[in-house]
Amino acid sequence: MKENIKNYQVLVDESIRSVGGYWRSISALARLAEEIGELGELLLEKELDYEEVSAEMGDIFVISTCIANQYLSELDKEYKNLGYKPTIESLNEINIFKDVPTAFFNLSKYSGRIARIINHYEGDKVKKPSEIDRSIGSEVSKLHINLIALANLLGIEIFVHIKEVLSNSIKRDKDRFSISHDPITEISLDRFKSTVDNTHCIFSNTAKIWGSYEWDSNLSLEENIDNSLPSLTRFSKCADTEGLDGYVIDINEKRFTENIEGLGEALLRTLTHISKNDPKNANSMGVDLHDPNWQFSYHGVRYFITTFSPIYEKNHPRHTPFDDSVFIFLQPEFSFDHHGIHSGNEKREDVKEAIRTVFKKNGCPYSVDLVKQPIEAFKYLKPETIDGEPITWWNR
């Protein structure tokens, strides 16, 4: 099989994880600016040092791909959207520039666009209502195409040098940095994936999910949630544009796993604390949850909540095999749009029925009556049996 850009995206991910994980994407952005500046210095020399230029280009590719990985971008799809085949063979034939300055100016342009997006997500810059929605994946792909075209113009085999950069990094940086926290590499995400792997939801295998900060048993539930609030806030800012599907919180404390009351307490305390710390001061938990129009929200995003616990039997759709954790999954409402379950889709009920059918065929039926009843909050925590009464978990 021919090598393609997805192979290189995976290679970058595996290499970065092996040396301690990802930096904050805003720090990676600073690195990207540094490397593009260094490439500019080299290109201004009267005689090019092709070895150094090749190394800088490899660095630029790796760092920009790290940023794309952190937002779960699918670069092969993004390349196709731009009209380019994602195979390395095809990319090595790109010929869109006649001179180096034009190629470098375009490289700088897309670097600036990436910076603007990251500043919206992690920095202090507030996005203007008139600004065009641009995703990290689309802008990184454009930067890549221009970088590859520049390399081709200079006769540099960039993908050979990308592998060299990664190999050197693994040798140089192994154990050099402390393990870093990133929502795509958190242990909470790995544990939750083991849970959803056992579910029969037709969308679970392709869902793009971020995970909460690693649980610290020396902290209270609320203090642990505080550690995750920065990444949840960033998720709320970027999820719609980046096509992300959910944020999972792993509450790794045994006492919340022993009965339905414990799960209800964990859910109530988690959502209450998140709500009280809403940057937009909405405090969605501070109102009557019996209101049929109520839905949990944070940072202006409406979320549907799903809970998983070991108290449920193995054939229950909300079962988790971990006996020391409960999981609270926050799914933004627009994620349903991505999967065709939004109210505007004429086939919405067909999609939902297909999901129910798959669950039923696999011995995991669930109550349609509970799903169709109008009180949103009842849907967040399911009874232990399919015919159980709805649980008023918020009255404690």
GROMACS .gro file of C-alpha atoms in nm:
model
  396
    1MET     CA    1   0.000   0.000   0.000
    2LYS     CA    2   0.125   0.346  -0.088
    3GLU     CA    3   0.230   0.575   0.197
    4ASN     CA    4  -0.008   0.860   0.258
    5ILE     CA    5  -0.036   1.162   0.483
    6LYS     CA    6  -0.234   0.967   0.743
    7ASN     CA    7   0.070   0.741   0.794
    8TYR     CA    8   0.280   1.045   0.873
    9GLN     CA    9   0.016   1.191   1.102
   10VAL     CA   10   0.015   0.865   1.301
   11LEU     CA   11   0.397   0.853   1.298
   12VAL     CA   12   0.415   1.203   1.446
   13ASP     CA   13   0.159   1.110   1.713
   14GLU     CA   14   0.342   0.793   1.815
   15SER     CA   15   0.677   0.973   1.825
   16ILE     CA   16   0.546   1.261   2.037
   17ARG     CA   17   0.377   1.028   2.284
   18SER     CA   18   0.698   0.827   2.318
   19VAL     CA   19   0.894   1.131   2.439
   20GLY     CA   20   0.641   1.250   2.696
   21GLY     CA   21   0.343   1.386   2.507
   22TYR     CA   22   0.225   1.708   2.350
   23TRP     CA   23   0.306   2.061   2.458
   24ARG     CA   24   0.020   2.307   2.492
   25SER     CA   25  -0.084   2.398   2.138
   26ILE     CA   26  -0.016   2.765   2.209
   27SER     CA   27   0.344   2.665   2.298
   28ALA     CA   28   0.363   2.457   1.980
   29LEU     CA   29   0.246   2.766   1.792
   30ALA     CA   30   0.544   2.961   1.932
   31ARG     CA   31   0.770   2.680   1.812
   32LEU     CA   32   0.610   2.694   1.468
   33ALA     CA   33   0.676   3.069   1.444
   34GLU     CA   34   1.034   3.009   1.555
   35GLU     CA   35   1.098   2.742   1.293
   36ILE     CA   36   0.941   2.942   1.010
   37GLY     CA   37   1.156   3.238   1.111
   38GLU     CA   38   1.467   3.019   1.105
   39LEU     CA   39   1.370   2.886   0.763
   40GLY     CA   40   1.335   3.246   0.644
   41GLU     CA   41   1.686   3.326   0.769
   42LEU     CA   42   1.829   3.030   0.580
   43LEU     CA   43   1.648   3.121   0.259
   44LEU     CA   44   1.799   3.470   0.273
   45GLU     CA   45   2.154   3.332   0.262
   46LYS     CA   46   2.340   3.377  -0.066
   47GLU     CA   47   2.414   3.005  -0.075
   48LEU     CA   48   2.156   2.765   0.062
   49ASP     CA   49   2.261   2.504   0.314
   50TYR     CA   50   2.026   2.234   0.191
   51GLU     CA   51   2.083   2.012   0.492
   52GLU     CA   52   1.975   2.286   0.734
   53VAL     CA   53   1.685   2.396   0.514
   54SER     CA   54   1.563   2.035   0.495
   55ALA     CA   55   1.581   1.997   0.872
   56GLU     CA   56   1.383   2.319   0.930
   57MET     CA   57   1.118   2.207   0.684
   58GLY     CA   58   1.091   1.874   0.865
   59ASP     CA   59   1.050   2.061   1.196
   60ILE     CA   60   0.776   2.281   1.051
   61PHE     CA   61   0.585   1.978   0.925
   62VAL     CA   62   0.615   1.793   1.257
   63ILE     CA   63   0.516   2.088   1.477
   64SER     CA   64   0.219   2.187   1.260
   65THR     CA   65   0.105   1.824   1.251
   66CYS     CA   66   0.124   1.813   1.632
   67ILE     CA   67  -0.121   2.105   1.643
   68ALA     CA   68  -0.351   1.925   1.398
   69ASN     CA   69  -0.334   1.608   1.608
   70GLN     CA   70  -0.429   1.796   1.923
   71TYR     CA   71  -0.753   1.901   1.755
   72LEU     CA   72  -0.810   1.552   1.609
   73SER     CA   73  -0.790   1.677   1.251
   74GLU     CA   74  -0.809   1.419   0.972
   75LEU     CA   75  -0.546   1.555   0.738
   76ASP     CA   76  -0.606   1.302   0.461
   77LYS     CA   77  -0.963   1.429   0.429
   78GLU     CA   78  -0.849   1.789   0.449
   79TYR     CA   79  -0.597   1.734   0.167
   80LYS     CA   80  -0.873   1.583  -0.048
   81ASN     CA   81  -1.095   1.883   0.026
   82LEU     CA   82  -0.818   2.100  -0.116
   83GLY     CA   83  -0.807   1.889  -0.431
   84TYR     CA   84  -0.487   1.695  -0.353
   85LYS     CA   85  -0.441   1.320  -0.333
   86PRO     CA   86  -0.297   1.239   0.013
   87THR     CA   87  -0.045   0.983  -0.115
   88ILE     CA   88   0.320   1.076  -0.067
   89GLU     CA   89   0.388   0.990  -0.431
   90SER     CA   90   0.132   1.247  -0.548
   91LEU     CA   91   0.241   1.511  -0.297
   92ASN     CA   92   0.601   1.487  -0.415
   93GLU     CA   93   0.479   1.599  -0.759
   94ILE     CA   94   0.311   1.922  -0.643
   95ASN     CA   95   0.440   2.211  -0.850
   96ILE     CA   96   0.252   2.535  -0.777
   97PHE     CA   97   0.536   2.786  -0.729
   98LYS     CA   98   0.790   2.935  -0.967
   99ASP     CA   99   0.997   3.120  -0.708
  100VAL     CA  100   1.100   3.080  -0.343
  101PRO     CA  101   0.979   3.419  -0.208
  102THR     CA  102   0.620   3.356  -0.321
  103ALA     CA  103   0.626   3.009  -0.163
  104PHE     CA  104   0.763   3.144   0.166
  105PHE     CA  105   0.512   3.431   0.179
  106ASN     CA  106   0.229   3.180   0.139
  107LEU     CA  107   0.380   2.965   0.413
  108SER     CA  108   0.382   3.268   0.642
  109LYS     CA  109   0.020   3.349   0.552
  110TYR     CA  110  -0.112   3.012   0.663
  111SER     CA  111   0.106   3.015   0.973
  112GLY     CA  112  -0.064   3.343   1.064
  113ARG     CA  113  -0.407   3.191   1.014
  114ILE     CA  114  -0.319   2.902   1.245
  115ALA     CA  115  -0.199   3.156   1.501
  116ARG     CA  116  -0.527   3.345   1.481
  117ILE     CA  117  -0.728   3.027   1.544
  118ILE     CA  118  -0.514   2.915   1.837
  119ASN     CA  119  -0.538   3.264   1.985
  120HIS     CA  120  -0.916   3.236   1.971
  121TYR     CA  121  -0.908   2.894   2.138
  122GLU     CA  122  -0.634   2.945   2.397
  123GLY     CA  123  -0.529   3.308   2.395
  124ASP     CA  124  -0.689   3.640   2.477
  125LYS     CA  125  -0.820   3.730   2.133
  126VAL     CA  126  -1.198   3.717   2.102
  127LYS     CA  127  -1.326   3.604   1.765
  128LYS     CA  128  -1.515   3.871   1.572
  129PRO     CA  129  -1.869   3.778   1.463
  130SER     CA  130  -1.773   3.869   1.106
  131GLU     CA  131  -1.471   3.634   1.094
  132ILE     CA  132  -1.487   3.331   0.868
  133ASP     CA  133  -1.487   2.996   1.048
  134ARG     CA  134  -1.159   2.823   0.974
  135SER     CA  135  -1.052   2.496   1.132
  136ILE     CA  136  -0.706   2.393   1.245
  137GLY     CA  137  -0.716   2.097   1.009
  138SER     CA  138  -0.792   2.302   0.699
  139GLU     CA  139  -0.523   2.566   0.770
  140VAL     CA  140  -0.255   2.314   0.868
  141SER     CA  141  -0.328   2.128   0.544
  142LYS     CA  142  -0.284   2.448   0.342
  143LEU     CA  143   0.043   2.518   0.522
  144HIS     CA  144   0.155   2.161   0.446
  145ILE     CA  145   0.075   2.190   0.076
  146ASN     CA  146   0.276   2.512   0.053
  147LEU     CA  147   0.563   2.361   0.253
  148ILE     CA  148   0.571   2.052   0.032
  149ALA     CA  149   0.556   2.267  -0.281
  150LEU     CA  150   0.849   2.476  -0.156
  151ALA     CA  151   1.047   2.160  -0.083
  152ASN     CA  152   0.970   2.027  -0.431
  153LEU     CA  153   1.079   2.358  -0.583
  154LEU     CA  154   1.414   2.327  -0.402
  155GLY     CA  155   1.454   1.960  -0.491
  156ILE     CA  156   1.422   1.849  -0.127
  157GLU     CA  157   1.266   1.513  -0.041
  158ILE     CA  158   1.075   1.647   0.256
  159PHE     CA  159   0.918   1.321   0.372
  160VAL     CA  160   1.261   1.161   0.406
  161HIS     CA  161   1.365   1.450   0.630
  162ILE     CA  162   1.046   1.433   0.835
  163LYS     CA  163   1.136   1.078   0.935
  164GLU     CA  164   1.488   1.191   1.020
  165VAL     CA  165   1.355   1.473   1.240
  166LEU     CA  166   1.131   1.231   1.430
  167SER     CA  167   1.407   0.974   1.470
  168ASN     CA  168   1.648   1.234   1.605
  169SER     CA  169   1.381   1.370   1.839
  170ILE     CA  170   1.314   1.029   1.990
  171LYS     CA  171   1.686   0.979   2.057
  172ARG     CA  172   1.742   1.332   2.188
  173ASP     CA  173   1.424   1.398   2.384
  174LYS     CA  174   1.351   1.059   2.542
  175ASP     CA  175   1.299   1.126   2.919
  176ARG     CA  176   1.404   1.488   2.859
  177PHE     CA  177   1.060   1.631   2.938
  178SER     CA  178   0.810   1.549   3.211
  179ILE     CA  179   0.486   1.385   3.101
  180SER     CA  180   0.256   1.661   2.980
  181HIS     CA  181  -0.122   1.679   3.005
  182ASP     CA  182  -0.326   1.709   2.689
  183PRO     CA  183  -0.694   1.616   2.644
  184ILE     CA  184  -0.610   1.374   2.360
  185THR     CA  185  -0.356   1.179   2.567
  186GLU     CA  186  -0.518   1.175   2.912
  187ILE     CA  187  -0.566   0.837   3.082
  188SER     CA  188  -0.934   0.927   3.125
  189LEU     CA  189  -0.974   0.910   2.749
  190ASP     CA  190  -0.801   0.572   2.723
  191ARG     CA  191  -1.024   0.431   2.997
  192PHE     CA  192  -1.338   0.573   2.842
  193LYS     CA  193  -1.248   0.430   2.502
  194SER     CA  194  -1.236   0.087   2.665
  195THR     CA  195  -1.589   0.156   2.786
  196VAL     CA  196  -1.734   0.276   2.455
  197ASP     CA  197  -1.561  -0.007   2.269
  198ASN     CA  198  -1.816  -0.230   2.441
  199THR     CA  199  -2.109  -0.012   2.345
  200HIS     CA  200  -2.310  -0.065   2.032
  201CYS     CA  201  -2.356   0.295   1.928
  202ILE     CA  202  -2.293   0.313   1.553
  203PHE     CA  203  -2.098   0.639   1.594
  204SER     CA  204  -1.871   0.548   1.887
  205ASN     CA  205  -1.575   0.417   1.686
  206THR     CA  206  -1.535   0.740   1.491
  207ALA     CA  207  -1.623   0.989   1.766
  208LYS     CA  208  -1.369   1.265   1.831
  209ILE     CA  209  -1.337   1.296   2.208
  210TRP     CA  210  -1.124   1.485   2.458
  211GLY     CA  211  -1.056   1.358   2.810
  212SER     CA  212  -1.043   1.517   3.155
  213TYR     CA  213  -0.727   1.580   3.356
  214GLU     CA  214  -0.592   1.275   3.539
  215TRP     CA  215  -0.778   1.216   3.867
  216ASP     CA  216  -0.592   1.295   4.190
  217SER     CA  217  -0.722   1.095   4.487
  218ASN     CA  218  -0.582   1.356   4.727
  219LEU     CA  219  -0.821   1.619   4.593
  220SER     CA  220  -1.196   1.659   4.629
  221LEU     CA  221  -1.427   1.602   4.334
  222GLU     CA  222  -1.460   1.977   4.287
  223GLU     CA  223  -1.083   2.032   4.300
  224ASN     CA  224  -1.036   1.761   4.038
  225ILE     CA  225  -1.296   1.928   3.817
  226ASP     CA  226  -1.104   2.256   3.855
  227ASN     CA  227  -0.804   2.086   3.689
  228SER     CA  228  -1.018   2.005   3.386
  229LEU     CA  229  -1.202   2.336   3.348
  230PRO     CA  230  -0.934   2.496   3.124
  231SER     CA  231  -0.952   2.215   2.867
  232LEU     CA  232  -1.333   2.197   2.890
  233THR     CA  233  -1.347   2.571   2.822
  234ARG     CA  234  -1.117   2.530   2.522
  235PHE     CA  235  -1.326   2.236   2.404
  236SER     CA  236  -1.640   2.451   2.423
  237LYS     CA  237  -1.472   2.718   2.210
  238CYS     CA  238  -1.341   2.489   1.938
  239ALA     CA  239  -1.564   2.180   1.922
  240ASP     CA  240  -1.811   2.303   1.662
  241THR     CA  241  -1.551   2.432   1.416
  242GLU     CA  242  -1.317   2.135   1.469
  243GLY     CA  243  -1.593   1.873   1.453
  244LEU     CA  244  -1.536   1.735   1.804
  245ASP     CA  245  -1.804   1.510   1.952
  246GLY     CA  246  -1.758   1.507   2.327
  247TYR     CA  247  -1.564   1.562   2.647
  248VAL     CA  248  -1.544   1.281   2.904
  249ILE     CA  249  -1.484   1.323   3.277
  250ASP     CA  250  -1.345   1.020   3.460
  251ILE     CA  251  -1.443   1.031   3.829
  252ASN     CA  252  -1.202   0.776   3.965
  253GLU     CA  253  -1.337   0.737   4.318
  254LYS     CA  254  -1.475   0.409   4.447
  255ARG     CA  255  -1.757   0.547   4.661
  256PHE     CA  256  -1.935   0.690   4.358
  257THR     CA  257  -1.946   0.344   4.195
  258GLU     CA  258  -2.132   0.151   4.465
  259ASN     CA  259  -2.495   0.241   4.392
  260ILE     CA  260  -2.722   0.468   4.188
  261GLU     CA  261  -2.719   0.725   4.468
  262GLY     CA  262  -2.343   0.755   4.441
  263LEU     CA  263  -2.363   0.803   4.065
  264GLY     CA  264  -2.632   1.066   4.114
  265GLU     CA  265  -2.419   1.251   4.369
  266ALA     CA  266  -2.119   1.249   4.134
  267LEU     CA  267  -2.333   1.380   3.848
  268LEU     CA  268  -2.495   1.653   4.057
  269ARG     CA  269  -2.170   1.777   4.211
  270THR     CA  270  -1.987   1.769   3.878
  271LEU     CA  271  -2.248   1.962   3.680
  272THR     CA  272  -2.309   2.205   3.966
  273HIS     CA  273  -1.941   2.289   3.997
  274ILE     CA  274  -1.895   2.328   3.622
  275SER     CA  275  -2.205   2.544   3.605
  276LYS     CA  276  -2.092   2.771   3.889
  277ASN     CA  277  -1.766   2.829   3.705
  278ASP     CA  278  -1.921   2.904   3.367
  279PRO     CA  279  -1.718   3.192   3.213
  280LYS     CA  280  -2.041   3.328   3.066
  281ASN     CA  281  -2.211   3.317   3.410
  282ALA     CA  282  -2.509   3.121   3.279
  283ASN     CA  283  -2.519   2.883   3.581
  284SER     CA  284  -2.756   2.643   3.406
  285MET     CA  285  -2.783   2.429   3.721
  286GLY     CA  286  -2.926   2.720   3.917
  287VAL     CA  287  -3.275   2.688   3.769
  288ASP     CA  288  -3.564   2.440   3.770
  289LEU     CA  289  -3.448   2.122   3.597
  290HIS     CA  290  -3.809   2.005   3.564
  291ASP     CA  291  -3.859   2.268   3.295
  292PRO     CA  292  -3.903   2.085   2.960
  293ASN     CA  293  -3.695   2.359   2.794
  294TRP     CA  294  -3.399   2.313   3.027
  295GLN     CA  295  -3.067   2.172   2.906
  296PHE     CA  296  -2.722   2.180   3.064
  297SER     CA  297  -2.490   2.438   2.913
  298TYR     CA  298  -2.137   2.568   2.960
  299HIS     CA  299  -1.961   2.856   2.788
  300GLY     CA  300  -2.261   2.911   2.564
  301VAL     CA  301  -2.271   2.550   2.442
  302ARG     CA  302  -2.570   2.327   2.511
  303TYR     CA  303  -2.464   1.977   2.617
  304PHE     CA  304  -2.637   1.642   2.640
  305ILE     CA  305  -2.505   1.438   2.933
  306THR     CA  306  -2.454   1.060   2.947
  307THR     CA  307  -2.337   0.870   3.256
  308PHE     CA  308  -2.160   0.532   3.274
  309SER     CA  309  -2.111   0.319   3.585
  310PRO     CA  310  -2.017  -0.037   3.691
  311ILE     CA  311  -2.348  -0.060   3.884
  312TYR     CA  312  -2.520  -0.129   3.553
  313GLU     CA  313  -2.531  -0.487   3.424
  314LYS     CA  314  -2.305  -0.577   3.132
  315ASN     CA  315  -2.598  -0.574   2.888
  316HIS     CA  316  -2.697  -0.223   2.999
  317PRO     CA  317  -2.605   0.052   2.748
  318ARG     CA  318  -2.447   0.257   3.031
  319HIS     CA  319  -2.223  -0.016   3.172
  320THR     CA  320  -1.850   0.041   3.224
  321PRO     CA  321  -1.612  -0.246   3.304
  322PHE     CA  322  -1.410  -0.028   3.544
  323ASP     CA  323  -1.515  -0.092   3.903
  324ASP     CA  324  -1.337   0.217   4.037
  325SER     CA  325  -1.481   0.489   3.813
  326VAL     CA  326  -1.792   0.652   3.680
  327PHE     CA  327  -1.780   0.850   3.357
  328ILE     CA  328  -1.973   1.165   3.272
  329PHE     CA  329  -1.982   1.235   2.899
  330LEU     CA  330  -2.064   1.585   2.777
  331GLN     CA  331  -2.183   1.584   2.415
  332PRO     CA  332  -2.242   1.924   2.252
  333GLU     CA  333  -2.577   1.956   2.086
  334PHE     CA  334  -2.419   2.031   1.748
  335SER     CA  335  -2.251   1.690   1.756
  336PHE     CA  336  -2.593   1.544   1.680
  337ASP     CA  337  -2.596   1.765   1.371
  338HIS     CA  338  -2.266   1.610   1.257
  339HIS     CA  339  -2.426   1.264   1.274
  340GLY     CA  340  -2.763   1.345   1.122
  341ILE     CA  341  -2.967   1.333   1.444
  342HIS     CA  342  -3.058   1.701   1.444
  343SER     CA  343  -3.419   1.817   1.434
  344GLY     CA  344  -3.383   1.952   1.079
  345ASN     CA  345  -3.298   1.614   0.930
  346GLU     CA  346  -3.604   1.446   0.776
  347LYS     CA  347  -3.443   1.106   0.842
  348ARG     CA  348  -3.367   1.186   1.206
  349GLU     CA  349  -3.608   0.926   1.345
  350ASP     CA  350  -3.474   0.664   1.102
  351VAL     CA  351  -3.119   0.723   1.230
  352LYS     CA  352  -3.233   0.704   1.592
  353GLU     CA  353  -3.429   0.387   1.524
  354ALA     CA  354  -3.122   0.232   1.357
  355ILE     CA  355  -2.923   0.303   1.674
  356ARG     CA  356  -3.191   0.146   1.894
  357THR     CA  357  -3.210  -0.159   1.666
  358VAL     CA  358  -2.835  -0.220   1.691
  359PHE     CA  359  -2.850  -0.200   2.070
  360LYS     CA  360  -3.149  -0.436   2.084
  361LYS     CA  361  -2.988  -0.692   1.851
  362ASN     CA  362  -2.687  -0.700   2.081
  363GLY     CA  363  -2.895  -0.761   2.392
  364CYS     CA  364  -2.877  -0.399   2.516
  365PRO     CA  365  -3.228  -0.255   2.481
  366TYR     CA  366  -3.313   0.076   2.642
  367SER     CA  367  -3.632   0.257   2.732
  368VAL     CA  368  -3.778   0.452   2.441
  369ASP     CA  369  -4.031   0.605   2.679
  370LEU     CA  370  -3.752   0.761   2.885
  371VAL     CA  371  -3.593   0.905   2.571
  372LYS     CA  372  -3.921   1.049   2.442
  373GLN     CA  373  -4.044   1.202   2.770
  374PRO     CA  374  -3.992   1.581   2.778
  375ILE     CA  375  -3.774   1.632   3.088
  376GLU     CA  376  -3.412   1.650   2.966
  377ALA     CA  377  -3.255   1.593   3.309
  378PHE     CA  378  -3.418   1.250   3.346
  379LYS     CA  379  -3.221   1.129   3.043
  380TYR     CA  380  -2.882   1.202   3.199
  381LEU     CA  381  -2.890   0.918   3.452
  382LYS     CA  382  -3.065   0.599   3.350
  383PRO     CA  383  -3.237   0.360   3.597
  384GLU     CA  384  -3.064   0.028   3.659
  385THR     CA  385  -3.341  -0.162   3.477
  386ILE     CA  386  -3.506  -0.080   3.147
  387ASP     CA  387  -3.848  -0.041   3.310
  388GLY     CA  388  -3.721   0.155   3.611
  389GLU     CA  389  -3.869   0.487   3.716
  390PRO     CA  390  -3.691   0.807   3.605
  391ILE     CA  391  -3.440   0.928   3.865
  392THR     CA  392  -3.459   1.279   4.008
  393TRP     CA  393  -3.085   1.290   4.075
  394TRP     CA  394  -3.075   1.669   4.119
  395ASN     CA  395  -3.296   1.673   4.430
  396ARG     CA  396  -3.045   1.597   4.707
   0.00000   0.00000   0.00000
